[in-house]
Amino acid sequence: MKKILVLTALFTVLYTVSAQTGFTQYERAQQEINRRGEVYFSFRLNDLAQLSTLTQRISISHIKGNTVFAYANQKEITDFNNFGLAYEVQVAPSELVTVKMTDSPQQVLTWNYYPTYPAYETLMQQFATDYPEICKLITISTLASGRKLLALRISDTVNNQENEPEFLYTSSIHGDEITGYILMLHLADYLLSGYGSDDRITNMVNNFDIVICPLANPDGTYKGGDNSVNGATRGNANNVDMNRNYADPRRGPHPDGNPWQPETVAFMNFAGLNSFTMAA
């Protein structure tokens, strides 16, 4: 009888601790969502085949062994809780390191800084101003925040679309994945500054219509304000992962269950106005 009572007491304690731990993680998830609009978390899967189902409910970032790292907004974490999987809230990657910011467009091109949002707009305009014969600044759309989806068209006949291959570069549809953001700014600078002196670059600009959108999710990248990319989020202003927001051949026009976001509509319309041969 004593053994039964001891085992029962032990089970009750373990159950209570487990429940409290789960409740704590749930509360932490809610705090993060209230603060940032999304939560970054990890969980373990013994059967990775479950990922095919889970990836339809949450935004999976990466996997290490059997540990899955993912993002979720309020709706997604609620759906995930229904799977009964234990999870642990993690510090968002964009809050692990404080990066250097600059208001100077020229400093951005030294590799050591991220631009403030005003510096980004200034630099994009500066490209078009400095190289008007081969570069044109395009505003794809202006978002409710006032931030813009900007693109540079680089071509030897920049004001007239010729019958030549059109190539689209975009980056950082996930607002906190911004290595490509800087790389696209440097690519634009490389093409523009090398035109006329580098044969390979000159040949590319003369024979291709190149469009570069360095930042496809400015509201996510500058979630913490126009002066810093620290605290950037994966989702946009509505906390939607736009990489999952486009129509899917198998799952229909709204595979994520969300309406098309302003950015999604803007890029679909932009694609309709152009004849992109390839995109990256």
XYZ file of N, CA and C in Angstrom:
840
model
N 0.840 -1.210 0.000
C 0.000 0.000 0.000
C 0.873 1.257 0.000
N 1.988 1.206 0.831
C 2.883 2.352 0.884
C 3.499 2.620 -0.484
N 3.878 1.525 -1.172
C 4.493 1.669 -2.495
C 3.525 2.346 -3.460
N 2.270 1.953 -3.384
C 1.266 2.542 -4.274
C 1.101 4.022 -3.986
N 1.069 4.381 -2.672
C 0.919 5.790 -2.304
C 2.119 6.610 -2.748
N 3.330 6.026 -2.561
C 4.551 6.731 -2.959
C 4.572 6.947 -4.474
N 4.225 5.901 -5.223
C 4.217 6.003 -6.680
C 3.171 7.017 -7.151
N 2.004 6.986 -6.476
C 0.957 7.939 -6.831
C 1.400 9.371 -6.564
N 2.042 9.575 -5.407
C 2.531 10.913 -5.054
C 3.596 11.370 -6.045
N 4.509 10.433 -6.395
C 5.568 10.763 -7.340
C 4.996 11.127 -8.704
N 4.006 10.363 -9.139
C 3.363 10.641 -10.428
C 2.689 12.009 -10.404
N 2.041 12.316 -9.264
C 1.361 13.608 -9.144
C 2.354 14.759 -9.228
N 3.507 14.596 -8.550
C 4.538 15.643 -8.580
C 5.082 15.829 -9.993
N 5.411 14.697 -10.649
C 5.948 14.762 -12.003
C 4.946 15.383 -12.959
N 3.682 15.005 -12.802
C 2.637 15.550 -13.672
C 2.492 17.053 -13.459
N 2.538 17.465 -12.175
C 2.388 18.883 -11.852
C 3.541 19.693 -12.419
N 4.789 19.183 -12.237
C 5.969 19.878 -12.767
C 5.890 19.977 -14.276
N 5.489 18.845 -14.902
C 5.377 18.829 -16.356
C 4.338 19.844 -16.824
N 3.193 19.865 -16.142
C 2.120 20.783 -16.520
C 2.561 22.230 -16.344
N 3.291 22.485 -15.208
C 3.748 23.837 -14.957
C 4.769 24.263 -16.000
N 5.655 23.319 -16.383
C 6.660 23.631 -17.395
C 5.991 23.973 -18.717
N 5.005 23.138 -19.105
C 4.281 23.404 -20.340
C 3.559 24.739 -20.276
N 2.954 25.024 -19.122
C 2.228 26.283 -18.964
C 3.183 27.460 -19.056
N 4.373 27.308 -18.472
C 5.368 28.367 -18.508
C 5.786 28.653 -19.949
N 6.035 27.605 -20.721
C 6.422 27.792 -22.108
C 5.280 28.422 -22.909
N 4.068 28.016 -22.603
C 2.914 28.612 -23.277
C 2.828 30.099 -22.949
N 3.023 30.422 -21.670
C 2.980 31.834 -21.271
C 4.106 32.624 -21.924
N 5.288 32.032 -21.977
C 6.416 32.715 -22.622
C 6.124 32.939 -24.108
N 5.494 31.954 -24.725
C 5.132 32.100 -26.142
C 4.166 33.256 -26.325
N 3.186 33.351 -25.420
C 2.214 34.444 -25.508
C 2.878 35.799 -25.288
N 3.834 35.849 -24.363
C 4.544 37.099 -24.112
C 5.313 37.543 -25.357
N 5.974 36.581 -26.023
C 6.733 36.905 -27.220
C 5.810 37.380 -28.347
N 4.682 36.716 -28.494
C 3.730 37.103 -29.542
C 3.165 38.491 -29.251
N 2.880 38.769 -27.992
C 2.379 40.095 -27.631
C 3.437 41.174 -27.874
N 4.700 40.803 -27.680
C 5.787 41.766 -27.817
C 6.227 41.942 -29.259
N 6.319 40.807 -30.005
C 6.934 40.841 -31.332
C 5.998 40.436 -32.468
N 4.853 39.845 -32.099
C 3.932 39.376 -33.127
C 4.192 37.943 -33.545
N 5.321 37.371 -33.097
C 5.668 35.996 -33.427
C 6.567 35.431 -32.329
N 6.659 34.111 -32.282
C 7.520 33.454 -31.307
C 8.455 32.505 -32.042
N 9.694 32.459 -31.586
C 10.705 31.541 -32.124
C 10.894 30.443 -31.088
N 10.784 29.199 -31.492
C 10.803 28.105 -30.520
C 11.404 26.848 -31.135
N 11.669 25.859 -30.271
C 12.224 24.586 -30.740
C 11.453 23.427 -30.115
N 11.482 22.308 -30.794
C 10.857 21.088 -30.268
C 11.534 19.881 -30.908
N 11.372 18.735 -30.275
C 11.986 17.517 -30.782
C 10.945 16.630 -31.449
N 11.381 15.976 -32.520
C 10.528 15.023 -33.223
C 11.260 13.699 -33.355
N 10.639 12.637 -32.892
C 11.225 11.308 -33.086
C 11.020 10.841 -34.516
N 9.936 11.280 -35.112
C 9.614 10.898 -36.487
C 9.566 12.155 -37.353
N 10.618 12.373 -38.115
C 10.690 13.587 -38.931
C 9.686 13.588 -40.075
N 9.029 12.452 -40.295
C 7.983 12.404 -41.322
C 6.820 13.326 -40.952
N 6.703 13.639 -39.662
C 5.647 14.559 -39.214
C 5.836 15.977 -39.756
N 7.039 16.273 -40.217
C 7.317 17.617 -40.709
C 6.421 18.003 -41.873
N 6.052 17.018 -42.695
C 5.214 17.321 -43.857
C 3.867 17.891 -43.432
N 3.393 17.474 -42.250
C 2.144 18.020 -41.716
C 2.394 19.321 -40.971
N 3.452 19.346 -40.147
C 3.724 20.510 -39.313
C 4.087 21.746 -40.130
N 4.762 21.540 -41.244
C 5.182 22.686 -42.046
C 3.999 23.420 -42.679
N 2.828 22.771 -42.665
C 1.617 23.432 -43.142
C 0.976 24.294 -42.047
N 1.451 24.115 -40.798
C 0.840 24.828 -39.669
C 1.748 25.909 -39.088
N 3.073 25.684 -39.146
C 4.026 26.627 -38.587
C 5.124 26.897 -39.616
N 5.930 27.883 -39.345
C 7.006 28.255 -40.271
C 8.321 27.671 -39.765
N 8.741 26.575 -40.352
C 9.947 25.886 -39.900
C 11.187 26.582 -40.444
N 12.111 26.883 -39.563
C 13.340 27.577 -39.930
C 14.434 26.596 -40.333
N 14.804 25.689 -39.429
C 15.838 24.712 -39.725
C 15.752 23.561 -38.738
N 16.545 22.514 -39.006
C 16.506 21.299 -38.194
C 17.925 20.892 -37.841
N 18.168 20.552 -36.580
C 19.445 20.010 -36.142
C 19.179 18.645 -35.506
N 19.554 17.590 -36.225
C 19.239 16.255 -35.726
C 17.741 16.066 -35.688
N 17.209 15.859 -34.490
C 15.765 15.718 -34.325
C 15.134 16.953 -33.686
N 15.906 18.006 -33.560
C 15.390 19.248 -32.989
C 15.001 20.201 -34.109
N 13.768 20.662 -34.059
C 13.220 21.542 -35.083
C 13.110 22.951 -34.513
N 13.550 23.940 -35.278
C 13.429 25.347 -34.889
C 12.404 25.996 -35.813
N 11.487 26.742 -35.225
C 10.369 27.257 -36.014
C 9.878 28.591 -35.477
N 9.058 29.245 -36.300
C 8.385 30.488 -35.932
C 6.880 30.256 -35.989
N 6.144 31.018 -35.182
C 4.680 30.938 -35.239
C 4.079 32.259 -34.786
N 2.971 32.628 -35.433
C 2.180 33.755 -34.936
C 1.100 33.188 -34.012
N 0.145 34.013 -33.614
C -0.856 33.554 -32.640
C -1.659 32.366 -33.158
N -2.152 32.457 -34.370
C -2.951 31.377 -34.934
C -2.126 30.093 -35.059
N -0.880 30.254 -35.468
C -0.034 29.081 -35.715
C 0.366 28.382 -34.422
N 0.675 29.143 -33.365
C 1.054 28.495 -32.110
C -0.156 27.809 -31.489
N -1.335 28.368 -31.712
C -2.560 27.712 -31.232
C -2.760 26.386 -31.947
N -2.562 26.367 -33.259
C -2.660 25.116 -34.017
C -1.600 24.122 -33.561
N -0.396 24.616 -33.332
C 0.699 23.730 -32.929
C 0.419 23.090 -31.572
N -0.160 23.844 -30.661
C -0.473 23.297 -29.337
C -1.391 22.087 -29.423
N -2.206 22.019 -30.463
C -3.115 20.891 -30.629
C -2.389 19.583 -30.933
N -1.120 19.668 -31.360
C -0.353 18.457 -31.620
C 0.181 17.824 -30.342
N 0.136 18.560 -29.238
C 0.572 18.008 -27.964
C 2.070 17.820 -27.840
N 2.845 18.534 -28.615
C 4.304 18.416 -28.571
C 4.882 19.445 -27.602
N 5.806 18.990 -26.755
C 6.481 19.920 -25.853
C 7.416 20.814 -26.668
N 7.517 22.072 -26.285
C 8.391 22.987 -27.004
C 9.055 23.941 -26.027
N 10.087 24.603 -26.502
C 10.838 25.551 -25.679
C 11.006 26.851 -26.447
N 10.591 27.936 -25.840
C 10.727 29.251 -26.465
C 12.203 29.645 -26.493
N 12.659 30.116 -27.644
C 14.055 30.520 -27.818
C 14.151 32.034 -28.025
N 15.335 32.562 -27.803
C 15.583 33.972 -28.124
C 15.602 34.106 -29.638
N 14.890 35.067 -30.167
C 14.849 35.267 -31.611
C 16.248 35.562 -32.135
N 16.630 34.978 -33.276
C 17.973 35.201 -33.819
C 18.334 36.673 -33.983
N 17.356 37.496 -34.339
C 17.646 38.917 -34.564
C 17.896 39.674 -33.267
N 17.729 38.996 -32.120
C 17.979 39.641 -30.837
C 19.215 39.076 -30.134
N 19.936 38.189 -30.822
C 21.120 37.581 -30.225
C 22.357 38.462 -30.366
N 22.407 39.244 -31.425
C 23.570 40.086 -31.708
C 23.097 41.493 -32.039
N 23.793 42.489 -31.525
C 23.500 43.874 -31.862
C 24.405 44.292 -33.010
N 23.833 44.598 -34.153
C 24.626 44.927 -35.335
C 24.852 46.423 -35.438
N 25.841 46.798 -36.237
C 26.141 48.206 -36.446
C 25.197 48.789 -37.492
N 24.651 49.953 -37.184
C 23.754 50.653 -38.091
C 24.411 51.948 -38.550
N 23.980 52.437 -39.707
C 24.493 53.712 -40.188
C 23.418 54.494 -40.932
N 23.519 55.810 -40.830
C 22.669 56.714 -41.607
C 23.329 57.093 -42.928
N 24.578 56.674 -43.103
C 25.339 57.046 -44.292
C 25.244 55.978 -45.367
N 24.662 56.288 -46.525
C 24.581 55.304 -47.600
C 25.946 54.759 -48.014
N 26.968 55.611 -47.992
C 28.295 55.166 -48.408
C 28.896 54.160 -47.432
N 28.603 54.323 -46.143
C 29.125 53.369 -45.161
C 28.553 51.979 -45.373
N 27.327 51.902 -45.891
C 26.712 50.596 -46.152
C 27.572 49.796 -47.128
N 28.180 50.492 -48.079
C 28.950 49.830 -49.123
C 30.375 49.500 -48.687
N 30.674 49.682 -47.387
C 31.968 49.248 -46.853
C 31.849 47.879 -46.188
N 30.657 47.282 -46.201
C 30.373 45.936 -45.662
C 30.179 45.891 -44.150
N 30.488 46.949 -43.435
C 30.496 46.842 -41.977
C 29.206 47.273 -41.291
N 28.207 47.707 -42.070
C 27.017 48.287 -41.463
C 25.739 47.847 -42.177
N 24.655 47.893 -41.419
C 23.322 47.826 -42.018
C 22.787 49.255 -42.097
N 22.027 49.568 -43.150
C 21.481 50.926 -43.248
C 20.235 51.086 -42.388
N 20.059 52.283 -41.857
C 18.748 52.622 -41.316
C 17.790 52.623 -42.511
N 16.489 52.596 -42.241
C 15.578 52.594 -43.380
C 15.727 53.854 -44.246
N 15.828 55.073 -43.659
C 16.028 56.255 -44.509
C 17.312 56.158 -45.348
N 18.368 55.579 -44.781
C 19.625 55.436 -45.531
C 19.451 54.481 -46.701
N 18.621 53.439 -46.503
C 18.335 52.499 -47.586
C 17.645 53.213 -48.744
N 16.614 53.989 -48.445
C 15.915 54.735 -49.501
C 16.864 55.704 -50.208
N 17.692 56.363 -49.427
C 18.636 57.324 -50.003
C 19.626 56.634 -50.927
N 20.145 55.491 -50.497
C 21.112 54.756 -51.313
C 20.485 54.272 -52.618
N 19.262 53.781 -52.549
C 18.590 53.321 -53.766
C 18.386 54.480 -54.742
N 17.987 55.627 -54.218
C 17.824 56.801 -55.078
C 19.163 57.261 -55.636
N 20.201 57.142 -54.813
C 21.533 57.574 -55.235
C 22.037 56.738 -56.410
N 21.766 55.438 -56.392
C 22.150 54.591 -57.524
C 21.553 55.141 -58.824
N 20.263 55.448 -58.780
C 19.580 55.940 -59.983
C 20.095 57.314 -60.393
N 20.409 58.156 -59.411
C 20.909 59.502 -59.702
C 22.317 59.467 -60.283
N 23.158 58.594 -59.733
C 24.555 58.526 -60.169
C 24.727 57.838 -61.521
N 23.789 56.952 -61.871
C 23.913 56.190 -63.126
C 22.602 56.256 -63.909
N 22.158 57.447 -64.275
C 20.833 57.589 -64.885
C 20.692 56.903 -66.244
N 21.788 56.673 -66.934
C 21.701 56.068 -68.267
C 21.475 54.561 -68.216
N 21.803 53.944 -67.078
C 21.658 52.482 -66.989
C 20.876 52.031 -65.758
N 20.388 52.962 -64.969
C 19.708 52.568 -63.721
C 18.467 53.422 -63.483
N 17.390 52.754 -63.117
C 16.126 53.436 -62.822
C 15.557 52.880 -61.524
N 15.110 53.771 -60.649
C 14.493 53.356 -59.389
C 12.996 53.156 -59.589
N 12.496 52.018 -59.143
C 11.081 51.678 -59.280
C 10.477 51.501 -57.891
N 9.350 52.121 -57.652
C 8.585 51.851 -56.429
C 7.510 50.838 -56.778
N 7.720 49.604 -56.348
C 6.758 48.539 -56.631
C 5.455 48.811 -55.888
N 5.604 49.259 -54.630
C 4.420 49.567 -53.818
C 4.855 50.341 -52.580
N 3.936 51.138 -52.043
C 4.145 51.787 -50.752
C 3.214 51.131 -49.745
N 3.782 50.622 -48.655
C 3.006 49.900 -47.659
C 2.303 50.872 -46.701
N 1.401 50.335 -45.908
C 0.647 51.180 -44.968
C 1.568 51.896 -43.989
N 2.720 51.298 -43.705
C 3.691 51.898 -42.783
C 4.389 53.103 -43.391
N 4.264 53.253 -44.713
C 4.998 54.294 -45.419
C 6.292 53.774 -46.014
N 6.725 52.584 -45.593
C 7.919 51.978 -46.186
C 7.580 51.460 -47.576
N 8.609 51.353 -48.405
C 8.382 51.036 -49.819
C 9.065 49.735 -50.237
N 8.436 49.074 -51.186
C 9.071 47.973 -51.893
C 9.763 48.595 -53.098
N 11.080 48.663 -53.045
C 11.858 49.351 -54.062
C 12.647 48.370 -54.918
N 12.867 48.745 -56.162
C 13.667 47.920 -57.063
C 14.470 48.812 -57.986
N 15.614 48.306 -58.412
C 16.441 48.981 -59.402
C 16.369 48.201 -60.708
N 16.088 48.901 -61.795
C 16.179 48.281 -63.121
C 17.513 48.708 -63.723
N 18.343 47.740 -64.079
C 19.668 48.019 -64.631
C 19.735 47.457 -66.041
N 19.930 48.339 -67.007
C 19.928 47.957 -68.418
C 20.534 49.092 -69.234
N 21.059 48.750 -70.417
C 21.609 49.816 -71.264
C 20.512 50.664 -71.894
N 19.293 50.155 -71.910
C 18.131 50.947 -72.365
C 17.111 50.943 -71.225
N 17.466 51.614 -70.154
C 16.737 51.471 -68.897
C 15.290 51.969 -68.973
N 15.004 52.903 -69.876
C 13.645 53.433 -69.976
C 12.791 52.713 -71.005
N 13.383 51.753 -71.704
C 12.648 50.970 -72.701
C 12.981 49.492 -72.535
N 11.955 48.678 -72.395
C 12.187 47.253 -72.255
C 12.406 46.632 -73.629
N 13.601 46.096 -73.827
C 13.938 45.457 -75.083
C 13.519 43.987 -75.076
N 13.607 43.384 -76.237
C 13.326 41.951 -76.342
C 14.575 41.182 -75.940
N 14.823 41.153 -74.625
C 15.991 40.457 -74.094
C 15.606 39.821 -72.750
N 16.381 38.850 -72.290
C 16.033 38.172 -71.039
C 15.942 39.144 -69.863
N 14.889 38.962 -69.055
C 14.705 39.774 -67.849
C 14.936 38.894 -66.627
N 15.773 39.382 -65.718
C 16.125 38.602 -64.532
C 15.784 39.399 -63.283
N 15.081 38.755 -62.348
C 14.663 39.414 -61.106
C 15.403 38.827 -59.907
N 16.051 39.704 -59.152
C 16.629 39.330 -57.860
C 15.766 39.950 -56.754
N 15.378 39.154 -55.769
C 14.754 39.721 -54.566
C 15.409 39.087 -53.351
N 15.315 39.773 -52.229
C 15.901 39.223 -51.012
C 15.078 39.584 -49.787
N 15.293 38.790 -48.743
C 14.786 39.064 -47.402
C 13.264 39.123 -47.333
N 12.611 38.163 -47.984
C 11.160 38.015 -47.809
C 10.875 37.652 -46.354
N 11.823 36.949 -45.718
C 11.819 36.806 -44.264
C 12.591 37.996 -43.710
N 11.908 38.826 -42.946
C 12.489 40.095 -42.529
C 13.732 40.000 -41.684
N 13.954 38.846 -41.043
C 15.145 38.711 -40.200
C 16.263 37.929 -40.884
N 16.111 37.639 -42.169
C 17.174 36.969 -42.931
C 17.733 37.993 -43.913
N 18.679 38.783 -43.458
C 19.036 40.000 -44.190
C 20.466 40.015 -44.714
N 21.126 38.870 -44.751
C 22.419 38.822 -45.435
C 22.233 39.204 -46.899
N 21.191 38.655 -47.522
C 20.918 38.948 -48.926
C 20.581 40.404 -49.171
N 19.995 41.057 -48.179
C 19.666 42.482 -48.278
C 20.930 43.275 -48.609
N 21.980 43.051 -47.830
C 23.245 43.753 -48.050
C 23.904 43.292 -49.344
N 23.855 41.992 -49.610
C 24.478 41.467 -50.828
C 23.850 42.060 -52.088
N 22.537 42.264 -52.078
C 21.876 42.837 -53.247
C 22.279 44.302 -53.464
N 22.487 45.038 -52.376
C 22.956 46.417 -52.506
C 24.365 46.442 -53.104
N 25.194 45.506 -52.661
C 26.549 45.429 -53.211
C 26.537 44.943 -54.661
N 25.603 44.051 -54.997
C 25.499 43.597 -56.386
C 25.147 44.768 -57.300
N 24.194 45.573 -56.870
C 23.812 46.746 -57.667
C 25.013 47.670 -57.853
N 25.739 47.932 -56.782
C 26.914 48.797 -56.853
C 27.972 48.200 -57.776
N 28.143 46.887 -57.706
C 29.134 46.186 -58.538
C 28.804 46.309 -60.023
N 27.542 46.113 -60.355
C 27.137 46.200 -61.760
C 27.237 47.625 -62.290
N 26.771 48.562 -61.492
C 26.736 49.954 -61.953
C 28.129 50.558 -62.057
N 28.952 50.312 -61.049
C 30.299 50.906 -61.059
C 31.225 50.220 -62.048
N 30.907 48.970 -62.395
C 31.767 48.240 -63.318
C 31.386 48.391 -64.776
N 30.231 48.987 -65.025
C 29.776 49.135 -66.417
C 30.711 50.061 -67.193
N 31.114 49.609 -68.381
C 31.991 50.404 -69.221
C 33.459 50.145 -69.000
N 33.808 49.531 -67.853
C 35.219 49.233 -67.578
C 35.483 47.742 -67.442
N 34.474 46.986 -67.085
C 34.588 45.536 -66.971
C 33.784 44.903 -68.105
N 34.460 44.147 -68.968
C 33.797 43.599 -70.161
C 32.637 42.679 -69.802
N 32.820 41.855 -68.788
C 31.765 40.888 -68.418
C 30.527 41.618 -67.913
N 30.745 42.603 -67.035
C 29.618 43.372 -66.502
C 28.935 44.155 -67.621
N 29.718 44.776 -68.471
C 29.163 45.564 -69.574
C 28.316 44.691 -70.489
N 28.794 43.486 -70.763
C 28.047 42.554 -71.605
C 26.720 42.167 -70.956
N 26.741 41.957 -69.629
C 25.516 41.597 -68.907
C 24.482 42.718 -68.966
N 24.929 43.931 -68.686
C 24.003 45.068 -68.665
C 23.467 45.364 -70.061
N 24.296 45.146 -71.072
C 23.877 45.409 -72.450
C 22.906 44.363 -72.987
N 22.961 43.169 -72.442
C 22.185 42.071 -73.019
C 21.119 41.478 -72.109
N 21.027 42.004 -70.895
C 19.999 41.537 -69.965
C 19.275 42.733 -69.360
N 18.043 42.500 -68.949
C 17.272 43.485 -68.187
C 17.274 42.970 -66.753
N 18.064 43.607 -65.889
C 18.280 43.112 -64.526
C 17.497 43.970 -63.534
N 16.667 43.336 -62.741
C 15.877 44.039 -61.724
C 16.278 43.505 -60.354
N 16.602 44.406 -59.440
C 17.060 44.018 -58.100
C 16.188 44.678 -57.039
N 15.517 43.861 -56.245
C 14.764 44.339 -55.077
C 15.494 43.824 -53.835
N 16.297 44.647 -53.182
C 17.104 44.166 -52.062
C 16.303 43.759 -50.832
N 15.129 44.371 -50.651
C 14.390 44.166 -49.401
C 12.901 43.976 -49.683
N 12.460 42.725 -49.655
C 11.070 42.400 -49.977
C 10.137 42.491 -48.770
N 10.692 42.693 -47.573
C 9.870 42.750 -46.368
C 10.391 43.839 -45.427
N 10.312 45.098 -45.830
C 10.862 46.165 -44.982
C 10.189 46.280 -43.616
N 8.892 45.966 -43.536
C 8.215 46.064 -42.237
C 8.721 45.024 -41.248
N 9.087 43.838 -41.741
C 9.657 42.823 -40.862
C 11.079 43.160 -40.458
N 11.870 43.619 -41.427
C 13.271 43.954 -41.150
C 13.383 45.102 -40.157
N 12.512 46.085 -40.297
C 12.563 47.252 -39.410
C 11.415 47.212 -38.393
N 11.119 46.019 -37.914
C 10.051 45.861 -36.922
C 10.322 46.707 -35.681
N 11.597 46.836 -35.321
C 11.952 47.595 -34.128
C 12.057 49.087 -34.359
N 11.765 49.548 -35.568
C 11.858 50.969 -35.885
C 12.815 51.211 -37.032
N 12.701 52.350 -37.666
C 13.471 52.647 -38.876
C 14.971 52.755 -38.638
N 15.378 52.885 -37.378
C 16.796 53.119 -37.100
C 17.591 51.866 -36.799
N 16.946 50.690 -36.823
C 17.681 49.476 -36.482
C 17.027 48.236 -37.072
N 17.874 47.263 -37.437
C 17.363 45.952 -37.860
C 17.389 44.965 -36.705
N 17.898 45.383 -35.548
C 17.837 44.524 -34.373
C 16.372 44.312 -33.989
N 16.019 43.071 -33.698
C 14.628 42.777 -33.377
C 13.768 42.533 -34.594
N 14.407 42.361 -35.764
C 13.648 42.063 -36.988
C 12.836 40.780 -36.822
N 11.730 40.684 -37.547
C 10.877 39.503 -37.474
C 10.821 38.796 -38.817
N 10.478 37.534 -38.769
C 10.339 36.739 -39.988
C 9.145 37.224 -40.812
N 8.042 37.497 -40.126
C 6.818 37.906 -40.795
C 6.778 39.392 -41.100
N 5.710 39.802 -41.764
C 5.544 41.214 -42.113
C 4.815 41.951 -40.985
N 4.244 43.101 -41.283
C 3.555 43.878 -40.248
C 2.353 43.131 -39.675
N 1.779 42.222 -40.476
C 0.640 41.421 -40.013
C 1.079 40.084 -39.431
N 2.403 39.925 -39.225
C 2.970 38.702 -38.649
C 2.708 37.476 -39.512
N 2.712 37.677 -40.812
C 2.510 36.583 -41.768
C 3.831 36.269 -42.454
N 4.161 34.985 -42.533
C 5.334 34.535 -43.275
C 4.985 34.577 -44.756
N 5.492 35.590 -45.451
C 5.065 35.800 -46.837
C 5.638 34.767 -47.794
N 6.660 34.040 -47.363
C 7.198 32.982 -48.216
C 6.199 31.836 -48.377
N 5.172 31.809 -47.524
C 4.137 30.778 -47.592
C 2.795 31.372 -48.019
N 2.830 32.607 -48.469
C 1.592 33.338 -48.715
C 1.159 33.348 -50.173
N 2.001 32.808 -51.037
C 1.661 32.770 -52.464
C 0.854 31.520 -52.793
N 0.182 31.553 -53.916
C -0.598 30.394 -54.366
C 0.314 29.180 -54.529
N -0.225 28.016 -54.254
C 0.515 26.761 -54.361
C -0.184 25.856 -55.369
N 0.554 25.253 -56.301
C -0.078 24.413 -57.331
C -0.918 23.281 -56.761
N -0.523 22.757 -55.589
C -1.247 21.624 -55.003
C -2.268 22.039 -53.961
N -1.932 23.094 -53.195
C -2.760 23.448 -52.038
C -3.639 24.664 -52.270
N -3.640 25.171 -53.487
C -4.577 26.231 -53.819
C -4.031 27.631 -53.636
N -4.890 28.632 -53.803
C -4.447 30.030 -53.791
C -4.003 30.539 -52.423
N -4.506 29.947 -51.350
C -4.167 30.428 -50.006
C -3.720 29.256 -49.123
N -2.551 28.692 -49.394
C -2.113 27.496 -48.666
C -1.868 27.728 -47.184
N -1.573 28.981 -46.784
C -1.312 29.256 -45.372
C -2.562 29.661 -44.611
N -3.694 29.733 -45.315
C -4.933 30.115 -44.646
C -5.074 31.605 -44.417
N -4.139 32.391 -44.919
C -4.197 33.854 -44.776
C -4.552 34.505 -46.105
N -5.199 35.642 -46.064
C -5.396 36.383 -47.323
C -4.051 36.833 -47.863
N -3.998 37.087 -49.161
C -2.757 37.608 -49.741
C -2.390 38.920 -49.070
N -1.144 39.018 -48.682
C -0.652 40.218 -48.015
C -0.386 41.339 -49.040
N -0.329 42.585 -48.582
C -0.064 43.685 -49.513
C 1.209 43.470 -50.334
N 2.238 42.921 -49.690
C 3.488 42.662 -50.396
C 3.299 41.584 -51.455
N 2.542 40.560 -51.134
C 2.288 39.465 -52.074
C 1.568 39.990 -53.313
N 0.525 40.769 -53.087
C -0.244 41.338 -54.202
C 0.647 42.246 -55.047
N 1.482 43.040 -54.385
C 2.358 43.967 -55.103
C 3.321 43.214 -56.012
N 3.907 42.140 -55.507
C 4.869 41.388 -56.319
C 4.174 40.605 -57.432
N 2.976 40.108 -57.178
C 2.245 39.422 -58.246
C 1.899 40.404 -59.360
N 1.472 41.608 -58.986
C 1.161 42.626 -59.991
C 2.420 43.041 -60.746
N 3.515 43.174 -60.014
C 4.784 43.560 -60.635
C 5.244 42.501 -61.636
N 5.082 41.240 -61.270
C 5.444 40.155 -62.191
C 4.569 40.192 -63.442
N 3.296 40.567 -63.244
C 2.388 40.634 -64.382
C 2.722 41.740 -65.365
N 3.394 42.786 -64.880
C 3.768 43.915 -65.726
C 5.094 43.681 -66.446
N 5.796 42.602 -66.069
C 7.094 42.309 -66.652
C 7.092 40.904 -67.235
N 8.172 40.562 -67.881
C 8.294 39.225 -68.491
C 9.582 38.584 -67.998
N 9.631 38.327 -66.686
C 10.857 37.785 -66.103
C 11.121 36.364 -66.624
N 12.318 36.172 -67.166
C 12.727 34.867 -67.650
C 13.080 33.954 -66.484
N 13.781 34.535 -65.501
C 14.158 33.792 -64.317
C 14.148 34.741 -63.117
N 14.112 34.160 -61.937
C 14.179 34.958 -60.708
C 14.933 34.173 -59.645
N 15.504 34.907 -58.725
C 16.247 34.265 -57.628
C 16.038 35.044 -56.350
